[in-house]
CSV table of C-alpha atoms and ligand atoms in Angstrom, one decimal:
chain,number,residue,atom,x,y,z
A,7,MET,CA,-7.7,-10.8,-7.1
A,8,GLU,CA,-6.5,-12.9,-4.2
A,9,VAL,CA,-8.1,-12.3,-0.8
A,10,ILE,CA,-6.4,-13.5,2.3
A,11,VAL,CA,-8.0,-13.1,5.7
A,12,GLN,CA,-5.7,-13.1,8.7
A,13,PRO,CA,-6.6,-13.4,12.4
A,14,ASP,CA,-5.3,-9.9,13.3
A,15,ALA,CA,-3.5,-6.8,12.0
A,16,GLN,CA,-0.1,-8.1,13.1
A,17,ALA,CA,-0.5,-11.4,11.2
A,18,MET,CA,-1.8,-9.3,8.2
A,19,CYS,CA,1.4,-7.2,8.2
A,20,LEU,CA,3.7,-10.1,8.8
A,21,LEU,CA,2.3,-11.8,5.7
A,22,ALA,CA,2.7,-8.6,3.6
A,23,ALA,CA,6.3,-8.3,4.9
A,24,GLN,CA,7.0,-11.9,3.7
A,25,PHE,CA,6.1,-10.8,0.2
A,26,ILE,CA,8.6,-7.9,0.4
A,27,VAL,CA,11.3,-10.0,2.1
A,28,GLU,CA,11.1,-12.6,-0.5
A,29,LEU,CA,11.2,-10.0,-3.3
A,30,VAL,CA,14.2,-8.1,-1.8
A,31,ARG,CA,16.1,-11.4,-1.4
A,32,ARG,CA,15.3,-12.6,-4.9
A,33,LYS,CA,15.8,-9.2,-6.5
A,34,PRO,CA,18.2,-7.0,-4.5
A,35,HIS,CA,17.7,-4.1,-6.8
A,36,CYS,CA,14.0,-4.2,-6.7
A,37,VAL,CA,11.7,-1.2,-6.8
A,38,LEU,CA,9.1,-0.9,-4.0
A,39,GLY,CA,6.1,1.3,-3.9
A,40,LEU,CA,5.3,2.2,-0.3
A,41,ALA,CA,2.4,3.6,1.6
A,42,THR,CA,1.9,5.6,4.7
A,43,GLY,CA,-1.0,5.7,7.2
A,44,SER,CA,-1.3,3.7,10.4
A,45,THR,CA,-2.1,0.4,8.7
A,46,PRO,CA,1.4,-0.5,7.4
A,47,ILE,CA,3.4,0.5,10.5
A,48,PRO,CA,3.7,-3.1,11.8
A,49,LEU,CA,4.8,-4.1,8.3
A,50,TYR,CA,7.7,-1.5,8.4
A,51,ASN,CA,8.5,-2.7,11.9
A,52,GLU,CA,8.9,-6.3,10.6
A,53,LEU,CA,11.1,-5.1,7.7
A,54,ILE,CA,13.4,-3.3,10.3
A,55,ARG,CA,13.5,-6.5,12.4
A,56,GLN,CA,14.4,-8.5,9.3
A,57,HIS,CA,17.1,-6.1,8.5
A,58,CYS,CA,18.5,-6.1,12.1
A,59,GLU,CA,18.1,-9.7,12.9
A,60,ALA,CA,18.2,-11.5,9.6
A,61,GLY,CA,20.4,-9.2,7.5
A,62,LEU,CA,17.8,-8.2,5.0
A,63,ASP,CA,19.7,-5.9,2.7
A,64,PHE,CA,18.1,-2.7,1.4
A,65,TYR,CA,21.3,-1.3,-0.1
A,66,GLY,CA,20.2,-1.9,-3.7
A,67,VAL,CA,16.5,-1.2,-3.1
A,68,THR,CA,14.7,1.8,-4.6
A,69,THR,CA,11.4,3.1,-3.2
A,70,PHE,CA,8.6,5.4,-4.4
A,71,ASN,CA,5.9,6.5,-2.1
A,72,LEU,CA,2.3,6.7,-3.2
A,73,ASP,CA,1.6,10.3,-2.1
A,74,GLU,CA,2.4,13.4,-0.2
A,75,TYR,CA,0.3,16.2,1.1
A,76,TYR,CA,0.5,19.5,-0.8
A,77,PRO,CA,1.8,21.9,0.3
A,78,ILE,CA,3.9,20.5,3.1
A,79,ALA,CA,7.5,20.7,4.1
A,80,PRO,CA,9.4,17.4,4.3
A,81,THR,CA,10.3,18.3,7.9
A,82,HIS,CA,6.7,18.8,8.9
A,83,PRO,CA,5.8,16.1,11.5
A,84,GLN,CA,2.9,14.9,9.4
A,85,SER,CA,4.7,14.9,6.0
A,86,TYR,CA,4.8,11.5,4.4
A,87,ARG,CA,8.6,12.0,3.8
A,88,ARG,CA,9.1,12.4,7.5
A,89,PHE,CA,6.9,9.4,8.2
A,90,MET,CA,8.9,7.2,5.9
A,91,ASN,CA,12.2,8.4,7.3
A,92,GLU,CA,11.1,7.8,10.9
A,93,ARG,CA,9.2,4.6,10.3
A,94,LEU,CA,11.5,2.8,8.0
A,95,PHE,CA,14.4,4.5,6.2
A,96,ASP,CA,16.3,5.7,9.3
A,97,HIS,CA,16.4,2.1,10.5
A,98,VAL,CA,17.6,0.1,7.5
A,99,ASN,CA,20.6,0.4,5.1
A,100,ILE,CA,18.6,1.9,2.2
A,101,ARG,CA,20.4,4.7,0.3
A,102,ARG,CA,18.5,7.8,0.9
A,103,GLU,CA,18.9,9.0,-2.6
A,104,ARG,CA,17.0,5.9,-3.8
A,105,THR,CA,13.9,6.8,-1.7
A,106,HIS,CA,11.4,8.9,-3.4
A,107,VAL,CA,8.4,10.8,-2.0
A,108,PRO,CA,6.6,13.4,-4.2
A,109,ASP,CA,7.9,16.9,-3.3
A,110,GLY,CA,5.3,18.6,-1.1
A,111,LEU,CA,6.9,21.9,-1.8
A,112,ALA,CA,7.3,21.6,-5.6
A,113,SER,CA,6.7,25.0,-7.2
A,114,GLU,CA,5.9,23.4,-10.6
A,115,VAL,CA,3.4,20.8,-9.7
A,116,ALA,CA,2.8,19.4,-13.2
A,117,ALA,CA,6.6,19.1,-13.7
A,118,GLU,CA,7.0,17.3,-10.4
A,119,CYS,CA,4.3,14.8,-11.3
A,120,ALA,CA,5.8,14.2,-14.7
A,121,ASN,CA,9.2,13.8,-13.2
A,122,TYR,CA,7.9,11.3,-10.6
A,123,GLU,CA,6.5,9.2,-13.4
A,124,ALA,CA,9.7,9.4,-15.3
A,125,ARG,CA,11.8,8.4,-12.3
A,126,ILE,CA,9.6,5.3,-11.7
A,127,LYS,CA,10.0,4.3,-15.4
A,128,GLU,CA,13.7,5.0,-15.3
A,129,ALA,CA,14.0,2.7,-12.2
A,130,GLY,CA,12.4,-0.1,-14.2
A,131,GLY,CA,8.8,0.2,-12.9
A,132,LEU,CA,7.4,-0.8,-9.5
A,133,ASP,CA,7.9,-4.4,-8.6
A,134,LEU,CA,5.5,-4.3,-5.6
A,135,GLN,CA,3.2,-1.6,-4.5
A,136,VAL,CA,2.0,-1.6,-0.9
A,137,LEU,CA,-1.5,0.0,-0.5
A,138,GLY,CA,-3.8,1.0,2.3
A,139,VAL,CA,-7.3,2.1,1.7
A,140,GLY,CA,-9.4,5.0,2.9
A,141,THR,CA,-12.8,4.5,4.4
A,142,ASN,CA,-14.2,6.0,1.1
A,143,GLY,CA,-12.3,3.5,-1.0
A,144,HIS,CA,-9.4,5.8,-1.9
A,145,ILE,CA,-5.9,4.4,-2.7
A,146,GLY,CA,-3.0,6.8,-2.4
A,147,PHE,CA,-5.0,10.0,-2.6
A,148,ASN,CA,-7.1,9.0,-5.5
A,149,GLU,CA,-10.5,10.0,-4.2
A,150,PRO,CA,-13.9,8.8,-5.5
A,151,GLY,CA,-14.3,10.0,-9.0
A,152,ALA,CA,-10.5,9.9,-9.8
A,153,SER,CA,-9.5,8.6,-13.2
A,154,LEU,CA,-9.0,4.8,-13.1
A,155,CYS,CA,-6.0,5.1,-15.4
A,156,GLY,CA,-4.4,8.4,-14.5
A,157,PRO,CA,-0.8,9.2,-13.8
A,158,THR,CA,0.7,11.0,-10.8
A,159,HIS,CA,-1.2,14.2,-10.3
A,160,LEU,CA,-2.4,16.9,-7.9
A,161,ALA,CA,-5.5,15.6,-6.1
A,162,VAL,CA,-8.1,17.6,-4.1
A,163,LEU,CA,-8.9,15.9,-0.8
A,164,THR,CA,-12.5,15.1,0.1
A,165,GLU,CA,-14.0,16.4,3.3
A,166,ARG,CA,-14.2,12.8,4.5
A,167,THR,CA,-10.4,12.3,4.0
A,168,ILE,CA,-9.6,15.6,5.7
A,169,HIS,CA,-11.8,14.6,8.6
A,170,ASN,CA,-10.3,11.1,8.8
A,171,ASN,CA,-6.7,12.5,8.8
A,172,ALA,CA,-7.5,15.4,11.2
A,173,ARG,CA,-6.5,13.1,14.1
A,174,PHE,CA,-2.8,13.4,13.0
A,175,PHE,CA,-2.9,17.2,12.8
A,176,ASP,CA,-4.1,20.0,15.1
A,177,GLY,CA,-7.7,19.5,13.8
A,178,ALA,CA,-9.2,19.4,10.3
A,179,GLU,CA,-8.2,23.1,9.6
A,180,ALA,CA,-4.6,22.1,9.7
A,181,VAL,CA,-4.9,19.3,7.2
A,182,PRO,CA,-3.6,20.3,3.7
A,183,LYS,CA,-6.4,20.3,1.2
A,184,LEU,CA,-4.4,19.0,-1.6
A,185,ALA,CA,-2.0,16.1,-2.3
A,186,LEU,CA,0.4,14.8,-4.9
A,187,THR,CA,-0.5,11.2,-5.6
A,188,MET,CA,0.4,8.4,-7.9
A,189,GLY,CA,-2.5,7.9,-10.2
A,190,ILE,CA,-4.4,4.7,-10.4
A,191,GLY,CA,-2.7,4.1,-13.8
A,192,THR,CA,0.7,4.3,-12.0
A,193,ILE,CA,-0.5,1.9,-9.3
A,194,LEU,CA,-2.0,-0.6,-11.8
A,195,ALA,CA,1.3,-0.6,-13.7
A,196,SER,CA,3.0,-2.1,-10.7
A,197,ARG,CA,3.8,-5.8,-11.1
A,198,HIS,CA,2.2,-6.8,-7.8
A,199,CYS,CA,-0.2,-4.8,-5.6
A,200,VAL,CA,-0.6,-5.7,-2.0
A,201,LEU,CA,-3.4,-3.9,-0.2
A,202,LEU,CA,-3.8,-4.0,3.5
A,203,ALA,CA,-6.8,-3.1,5.7
A,204,ASN,CA,-7.8,-3.7,9.3
A,205,GLY,CA,-10.6,-2.5,11.5
A,206,LYS,CA,-14.4,-2.4,11.3
A,207,HIS,CA,-14.3,1.1,9.8
A,208,LYS,CA,-12.7,-0.4,6.7
A,209,ARG,CA,-15.2,-3.2,6.1
A,210,ASP,CA,-17.5,-1.3,3.7
A,211,ALA,CA,-14.5,-0.2,1.6
A,212,ILE,CA,-13.1,-3.8,1.5
A,213,ALA,CA,-16.5,-5.2,0.5
A,214,LEU,CA,-16.8,-2.6,-2.3
A,215,LEU,CA,-13.3,-3.0,-3.6
A,216,VAL,CA,-13.4,-6.8,-3.6
A,217,GLU,CA,-17.0,-7.6,-4.5
A,218,GLY,CA,-18.5,-4.3,-5.7
A,219,PRO,CA,-18.6,-3.2,-9.3
A,220,LEU,CA,-15.6,-1.6,-10.9
A,221,THR,CA,-16.3,2.1,-10.4
A,222,ALA,CA,-14.4,5.3,-9.9
A,223,GLN,CA,-16.7,5.9,-6.9
A,224,CYS,CA,-14.6,3.3,-5.2
A,225,PRO,CA,-11.1,3.9,-6.7
A,226,ALA,CA,-9.7,0.8,-5.0
A,227,SER,CA,-12.0,-1.3,-7.1
A,228,ALA,CA,-9.6,-0.6,-10.0
A,229,LEU,CA,-7.5,-3.4,-8.4
A,230,GLN,CA,-10.0,-5.8,-10.0
A,231,LEU,CA,-8.3,-5.0,-13.3
A,232,HIS,CA,-4.8,-5.9,-11.9
A,233,PRO,CA,-3.3,-9.2,-13.0
A,234,ARG,CA,-1.8,-9.7,-9.5
A,235,ALA,CA,-3.6,-8.0,-6.7
A,236,THR,CA,-3.3,-9.4,-3.2
A,237,VAL,CA,-5.8,-8.1,-0.6
A,238,ILE,CA,-4.8,-9.0,2.9
A,239,VAL,CA,-7.2,-8.1,5.7
A,240,GLU,CA,-8.0,-9.2,9.2
A,241,GLU,CA,-11.3,-10.4,10.5
A,242,ASP,CA,-12.9,-7.0,11.2
A,243,ALA,CA,-12.2,-5.5,7.8
A,244,ALA,CA,-13.4,-8.8,6.2
A,245,GLY,CA,-16.7,-8.5,8.0
A,246,LYS,CA,-18.8,-7.6,5.0
A,247,LEU,CA,-17.3,-10.0,2.4
A,248,THR,CA,-20.0,-12.3,1.2
A,249,ARG,CA,-17.8,-14.8,-0.5
A,250,ARG,CA,-15.4,-15.4,2.5
A,251,GLU,CA,-15.8,-19.1,2.3
A,252,TYR,CA,-14.6,-19.2,-1.2
A,253,TYR,CA,-11.5,-17.0,-0.4
A,254,ASP,CA,-10.5,-19.3,2.4
A,255,HIS,CA,-11.1,-22.3,0.1
A,256,VAL,CA,-8.8,-20.8,-2.5
A,257,GLN,CA,-6.1,-20.3,0.1
A,258,GLN,CA,-6.4,-23.9,1.2
A,259,MET,CA,-6.2,-25.1,-2.4
A,260,LEU,CA,-3.2,-23.0,-3.2
A,261,ALA,CA,-1.4,-24.2,0.0
A,262,ARG,CA,-1.7,-27.8,-1.2
A,263,PRO,CA,-2.3,-27.5,-5.0
A,264,LYS,CA,-1.5,-31.1,-6.1
A,265,GLU,CA,-3.8,-32.6,-3.4
A,266,GLY,CA,-6.5,-30.0,-4.2
A,267,TRP,CA,-6.5,-30.6,-7.9
A,268,ARG,CA,-6.5,-34.4,-7.5
A,269,ASN,CA,-9.5,-34.3,-5.1
A,270,GLY,CA,-11.3,-31.5,-7.0
A,271,VAL,CA,-13.2,-30.1,-4.1
A,272,LYS,CA,-12.5,-29.0,-0.6
A,273,ARG,CA,-12.6,-31.7,2.0
B,29,GLP,C1,-4.3,8.2,3.8
B,29,GLP,C2,-3.3,7.8,2.7
B,29,GLP,C3,-3.6,6.5,2.2
B,29,GLP,C4,-3.8,5.5,3.3
B,29,GLP,C5,-5.1,5.9,4.0
B,29,GLP,C6,-5.5,5.0,5.1
B,29,GLP,O1,-5.2,9.2,3.5
B,29,GLP,N1,-3.2,8.7,1.7
B,29,GLP,O2,-2.5,6.1,1.4
B,29,GLP,O3,-4.0,4.2,2.8
B,29,GLP,O4,-5.2,7.2,4.3
B,29,GLP,O5,-4.8,5.3,6.3
B,29,GLP,P1,-4.8,4.4,7.6
B,29,GLP,O6,-3.9,3.3,7.3
B,29,GLP,O7,-4.3,5.3,8.7
B,29,GLP,O8,-6.2,4.0,7.8
């Protein structure tokens, strides 16, 4: 797992955007896994800027979102489909039929989940999955206790998640109690996972996911099993990492590998 600490949330999102920009340029038909929440908003703003000012071309790109509330209409102001349309898709030249968000109104939930998995496979699998993290360590809506290898499924939200997300709704009562979410197995099958977190309220979750034991009680810790997981945080979210010096050292070494290898140790 690579841990990169940036000075602030903007720098964190710009770095995450660089990974995506580089991927889209290198592989114009790439498959992106996307996340909602407040954390990646500056990332999407940067992608829009890159599209408008630097011609970043989304025409061939396919996207799959991590999750969607259930039940919820796609037109609901808090639906993740609407979030993605308003925050990214409406502003770039992606083909709408290539953007996928689980159907929050699916009548056959099991079929919708199986179909979502099938569509990801058909598209060639996820090249890069963007992730946020809940204060309880959830990724997507994989709450503590979720299977660490499961597929897309119907998840029951915890009280804590409902409470955290109540700010976007007219109070906790209005938050859907269920969600359709990629499973951790789906996420781990992605070729590159990029997890972002900012703010002091995320520091416990970040410490647990990076340095804690691999446990379903912190679903994000499953990223420890991933061959290419990049955790990008800012100073506040990094506040409880005990091996910070080492993570910075790794970044220095990777920035100048030949010199680093020759000298052996950090100067
Ligand atoms: C939501 C989403 C997650 C997201 C998390 C953090 O519940 N299902 O995918 O990562 O909460 O949200 P925020 O970025 O607003 O802190």
